[in-house]
Amino acid sequence: LRWTKIEGALPGIEDLSPADSELAQITEEFIRVEKHGIDAYKDLMKATKGYHAGLFALLLKSMIHDSEKHIDILEFLRANLKR
């Protein structure tokens, strides 16, 4: 792929400086919510161990991976907001 930047097509994170403080606060809250969700999913996995031949555990494990992915993205955003 050849990447090009078309001017004005997609504003980058660097263009958000007036809202940085609010975005950083919201990002921190999203990270907290995702981490809390992971804890809840792990508790639910323990409580439903063996249900439907392990299907619930598989679904919850997938949800944990999704939340971990969301945290990675949010932490990337947080790091860029602090620049």
XYZ file of C-alpha atoms in Angstrom:
83
model
C 0.000 0.000 0.000
C 1.075 3.517 -0.654
C -0.175 5.879 1.991
C -0.817 9.482 1.183
C -2.199 12.248 3.294
C -4.977 14.131 1.632
C -5.114 17.536 3.243
C -8.201 17.996 5.380
C -9.451 14.429 4.795
C -8.868 13.169 8.321
C -7.795 15.520 11.070
C -5.207 13.919 13.327
C -4.952 13.808 17.084
C -2.596 16.769 16.930
C -5.512 18.918 15.746
C -7.493 18.380 18.960
C -5.485 20.590 21.325
C -8.410 22.795 22.470
C -10.232 19.694 23.731
C -7.188 17.770 25.048
C -8.033 18.113 28.723
C -11.613 16.945 28.342
C -10.612 14.116 25.993
C -7.910 12.969 28.419
C -10.441 12.863 31.248
C -12.967 10.933 29.159
C -10.254 8.551 27.962
C -9.227 7.817 31.559
C -12.842 7.050 32.427
C -13.181 4.681 29.450
C -9.994 2.867 30.529
C -11.367 2.527 34.057
C -14.674 1.152 32.752
C -12.930 -1.373 30.485
C -10.710 -2.589 33.353
C -13.725 -2.910 35.636
C -15.477 -4.890 32.885
C -12.555 -7.304 32.635
C -12.777 -7.957 36.377
C -16.512 -8.560 36.095
C -16.056 -10.921 33.128
C -13.440 -12.918 35.060
C -15.801 -13.238 38.038
C -18.592 -14.338 35.717
C -16.272 -16.886 34.070
C -15.630 -18.458 37.463
C -19.322 -18.489 38.326
C -20.367 -20.065 35.015
C -17.485 -22.518 34.622
C -18.697 -25.548 32.702
C -21.992 -24.017 31.533
C -23.010 -25.235 28.109
C -19.811 -27.270 27.709
C -17.617 -24.202 28.212
C -19.409 -21.962 25.708
C -19.968 -19.176 28.266
C -16.293 -19.258 29.220
C -15.322 -18.983 25.562
C -17.639 -16.002 25.018
C -16.409 -14.274 28.167
C -12.784 -14.903 27.231
C -13.494 -13.270 23.875
C -15.074 -10.293 25.638
C -11.984 -9.956 27.847
C -9.758 -9.896 24.759
C -11.980 -7.208 23.226
C -11.699 -5.087 26.366
C -7.920 -5.534 26.412
C -7.824 -4.369 22.796
C -9.954 -1.346 23.704
C -7.580 -0.511 26.555
C -4.588 -0.672 24.192
C -6.290 1.761 21.816
C -7.332 4.084 24.636
C -3.839 4.065 26.139
C -2.442 4.983 22.723
C -4.891 7.875 22.548
C -4.041 8.941 26.116
C -0.312 8.953 25.336
C -0.881 11.106 22.253
C -3.089 13.530 24.168
C -0.260 14.122 26.665
C 2.173 15.275 23.968
